[in-house]
XYZ file of C-alpha atoms in Angstrom:
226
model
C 0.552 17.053 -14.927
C -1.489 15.923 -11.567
C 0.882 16.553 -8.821
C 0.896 13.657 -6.053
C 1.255 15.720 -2.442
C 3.544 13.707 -0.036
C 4.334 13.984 3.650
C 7.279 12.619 5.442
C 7.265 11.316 8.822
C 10.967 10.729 10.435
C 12.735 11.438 13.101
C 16.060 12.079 11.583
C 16.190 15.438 10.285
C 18.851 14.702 7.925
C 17.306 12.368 6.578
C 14.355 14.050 5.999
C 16.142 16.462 4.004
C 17.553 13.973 1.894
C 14.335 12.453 1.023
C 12.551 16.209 0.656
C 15.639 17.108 -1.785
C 15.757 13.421 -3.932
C 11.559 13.588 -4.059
C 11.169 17.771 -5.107
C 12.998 16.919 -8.121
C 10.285 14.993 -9.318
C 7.446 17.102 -11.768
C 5.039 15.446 -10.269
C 6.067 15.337 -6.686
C 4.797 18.120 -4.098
C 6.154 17.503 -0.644
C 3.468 19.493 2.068
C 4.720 18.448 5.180
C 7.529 16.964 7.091
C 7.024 15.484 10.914
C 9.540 14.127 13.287
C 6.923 11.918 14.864
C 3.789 9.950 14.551
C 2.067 12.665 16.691
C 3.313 15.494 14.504
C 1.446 13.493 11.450
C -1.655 12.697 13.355
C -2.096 15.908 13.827
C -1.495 17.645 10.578
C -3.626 15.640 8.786
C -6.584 16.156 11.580
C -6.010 19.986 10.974
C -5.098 19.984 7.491
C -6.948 21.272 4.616
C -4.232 20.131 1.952
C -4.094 16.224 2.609
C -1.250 14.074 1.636
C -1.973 11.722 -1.474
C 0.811 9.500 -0.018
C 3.003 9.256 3.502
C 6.125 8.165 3.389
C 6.132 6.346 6.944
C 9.107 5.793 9.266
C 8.739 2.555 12.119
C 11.027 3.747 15.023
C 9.786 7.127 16.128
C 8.747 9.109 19.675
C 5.825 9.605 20.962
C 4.015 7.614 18.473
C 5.500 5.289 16.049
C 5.039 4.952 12.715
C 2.864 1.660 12.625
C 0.390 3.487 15.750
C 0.110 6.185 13.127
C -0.543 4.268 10.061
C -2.830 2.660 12.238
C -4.796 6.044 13.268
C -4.118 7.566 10.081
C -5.747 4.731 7.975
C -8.875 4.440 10.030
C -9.597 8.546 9.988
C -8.380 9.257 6.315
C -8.253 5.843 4.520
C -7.846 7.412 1.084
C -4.448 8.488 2.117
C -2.047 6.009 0.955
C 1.523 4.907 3.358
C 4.291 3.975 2.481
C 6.674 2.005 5.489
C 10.045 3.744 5.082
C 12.414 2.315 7.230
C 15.919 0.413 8.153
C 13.897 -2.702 9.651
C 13.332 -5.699 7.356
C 12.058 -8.376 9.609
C 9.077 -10.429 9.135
C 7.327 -8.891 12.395
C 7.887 -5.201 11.146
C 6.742 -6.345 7.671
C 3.388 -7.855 8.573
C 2.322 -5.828 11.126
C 2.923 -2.280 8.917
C 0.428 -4.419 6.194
C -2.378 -5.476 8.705
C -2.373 -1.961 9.875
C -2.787 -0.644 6.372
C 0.713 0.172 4.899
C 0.197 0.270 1.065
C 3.510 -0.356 0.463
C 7.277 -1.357 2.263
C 10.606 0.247 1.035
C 14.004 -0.277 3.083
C 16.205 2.633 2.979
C 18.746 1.256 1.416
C 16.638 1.389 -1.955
C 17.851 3.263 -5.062
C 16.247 6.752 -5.482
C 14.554 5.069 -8.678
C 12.669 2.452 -6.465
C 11.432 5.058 -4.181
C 10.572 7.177 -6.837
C 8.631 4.790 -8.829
C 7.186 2.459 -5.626
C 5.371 6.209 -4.932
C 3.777 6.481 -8.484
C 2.651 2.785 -8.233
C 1.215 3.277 -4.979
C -0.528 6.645 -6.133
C -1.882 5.052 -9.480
C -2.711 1.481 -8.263
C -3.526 1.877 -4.175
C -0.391 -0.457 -3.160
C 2.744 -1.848 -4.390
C 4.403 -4.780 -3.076
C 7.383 -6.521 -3.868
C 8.141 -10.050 -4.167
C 9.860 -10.318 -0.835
C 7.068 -8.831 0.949
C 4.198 -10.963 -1.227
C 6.091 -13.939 0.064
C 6.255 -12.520 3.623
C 2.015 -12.147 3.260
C 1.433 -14.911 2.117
C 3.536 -17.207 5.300
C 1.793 -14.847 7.342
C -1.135 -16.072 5.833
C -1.149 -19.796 6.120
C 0.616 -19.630 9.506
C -1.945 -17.698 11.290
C -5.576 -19.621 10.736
C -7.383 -16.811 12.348
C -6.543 -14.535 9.382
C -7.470 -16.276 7.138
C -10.913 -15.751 5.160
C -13.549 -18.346 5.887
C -14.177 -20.899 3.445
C -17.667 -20.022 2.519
C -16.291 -17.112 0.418
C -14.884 -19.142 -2.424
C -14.707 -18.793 -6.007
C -18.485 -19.969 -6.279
C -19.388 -16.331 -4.872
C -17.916 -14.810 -7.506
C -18.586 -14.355 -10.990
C -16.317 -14.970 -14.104
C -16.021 -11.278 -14.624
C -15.253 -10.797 -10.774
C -12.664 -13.249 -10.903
C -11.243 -11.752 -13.888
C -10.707 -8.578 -12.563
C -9.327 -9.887 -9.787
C -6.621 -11.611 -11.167
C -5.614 -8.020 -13.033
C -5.472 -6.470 -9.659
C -3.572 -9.103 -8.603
C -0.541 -8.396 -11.446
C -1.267 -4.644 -10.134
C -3.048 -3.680 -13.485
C -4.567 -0.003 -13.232
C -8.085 0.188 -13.576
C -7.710 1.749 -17.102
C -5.434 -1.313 -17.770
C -7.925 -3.583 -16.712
C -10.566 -1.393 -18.759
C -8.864 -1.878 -21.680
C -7.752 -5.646 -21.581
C -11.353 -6.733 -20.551
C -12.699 -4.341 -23.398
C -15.203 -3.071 -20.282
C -15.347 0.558 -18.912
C -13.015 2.193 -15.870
C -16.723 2.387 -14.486
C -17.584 -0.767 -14.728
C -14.043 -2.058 -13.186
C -14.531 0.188 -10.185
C -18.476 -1.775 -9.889
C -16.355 -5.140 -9.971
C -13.561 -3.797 -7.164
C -16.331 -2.825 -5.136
C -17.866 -5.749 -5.175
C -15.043 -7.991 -4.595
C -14.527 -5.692 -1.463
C -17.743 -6.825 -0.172
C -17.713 -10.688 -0.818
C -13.887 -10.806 0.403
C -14.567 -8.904 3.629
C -11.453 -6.805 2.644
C -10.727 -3.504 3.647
C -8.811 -2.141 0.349
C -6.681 -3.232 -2.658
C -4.378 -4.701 -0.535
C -7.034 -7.051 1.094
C -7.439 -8.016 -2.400
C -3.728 -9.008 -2.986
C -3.946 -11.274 0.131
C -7.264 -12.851 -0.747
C -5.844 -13.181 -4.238
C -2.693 -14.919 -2.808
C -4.879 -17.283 -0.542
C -6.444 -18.324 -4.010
C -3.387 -18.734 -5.520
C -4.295 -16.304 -8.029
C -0.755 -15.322 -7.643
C 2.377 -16.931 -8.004
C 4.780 -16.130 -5.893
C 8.129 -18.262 -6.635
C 8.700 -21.066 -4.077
C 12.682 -20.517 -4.445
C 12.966 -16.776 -3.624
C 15.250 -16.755 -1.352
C 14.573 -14.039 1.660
């Protein structure tokens, strides 16, 4: 079994401990380091020689919070996949955790189960969003004209296929599931995500989602209440 190393960043040590304890019971969980800051983190991983697969990121932290650190983190070592972690809900803490390259957002008030299985996601797939924070993307989106993507890069830039694959990534399809359903090769999937990466001007998966939502090639329930 392929073991997923994790780091956690947060200043409560109790917490922390809590996390470590509910996570290590996991197979395929291997937690490497724990930090009680963003500097702590920023540091490990410049020194390291074991890198997290995924960082479970706390917001309110000294020295240097979590979304400066997601921010450093993402630009030095942008394989490494983070996770917010964190009491704060709102809107602001949402969206600005996601421009700075958050794969994913989990309050801690979720069940072990949904932290457990938002860290596979994330792991397998690059990012994992819920609908609440889809629907928090996507205001930011159309509220904020100088994010969004011009409108030169439209559907007529892409092919069929492109499109096709994007719309899998979109319902956060692996790229073996999107293999298989388009009867094409995990090679040949990872050609397409490249390439969509280049004509969207996005940075990762999760540039995808967005640009994906812009195009309404998701549907994100105009009832859900927040």
């Amino acid at each position: 079994m392929e073991k997923i190393n994790i780091a956690i960043a947060d200043d409560e040590q109790l917490f922390r401990k809590g996390i470590r304890f509910l996570l290590e019971r996991e197979a395929n969980f291997n937690v490497i380091f724990e930090a009680e800051n963003g500097q702590e983190l920023i540091d490990f991983v410049t020194h390291t020689e074991e890198f997290p697969d995924v960082i479970l990121m706390d917001l309110k932290m000294p020295e240097v919070n979590g979304v400066e650190a997601t921010k450093i983190i993402h630009k030095t070592h942008p394989d490494i996949k983070i996770i917010a972690l964190t009491s704060y809900g709102g809107k602001s803490f949402i969206t600005n955790m996601i421009d700075v390259g958050a794969s994913s957002y989990l309050l801690k008030n979720a069940s072990p189960k949904t932290v457990v299985n938002t860290i596979n996601e994330v792991y397998d797939k690059g990012f994992f969003y819920d609908e609440i924070v889809l629907k928090i993307i996507h205001e930011n989106i159309i509220s904020s004209s100088g994010k969004r993507i011009k409108s030169d890069l439209d559907k007529k830039l892409l092919s069929k296929r492109e499109i096709d694959v994007l719309e899998l990534i979109c319902e956060q399809l692996t790229t073996a599931e999107i293999a298989d359903k388009l009867f094409i090769s995990p090679r040949t999937v990872e050609g397409h995500r490249n390439n969509l990466l280049l004509k969207t001007q996005s940075k990762n998966v999760a540039g995808l989602v967005i640009y994906g939502i812009q195009k309404k090639l998701i549907e994100i329930t105009p009832d859900f209440n927040l």
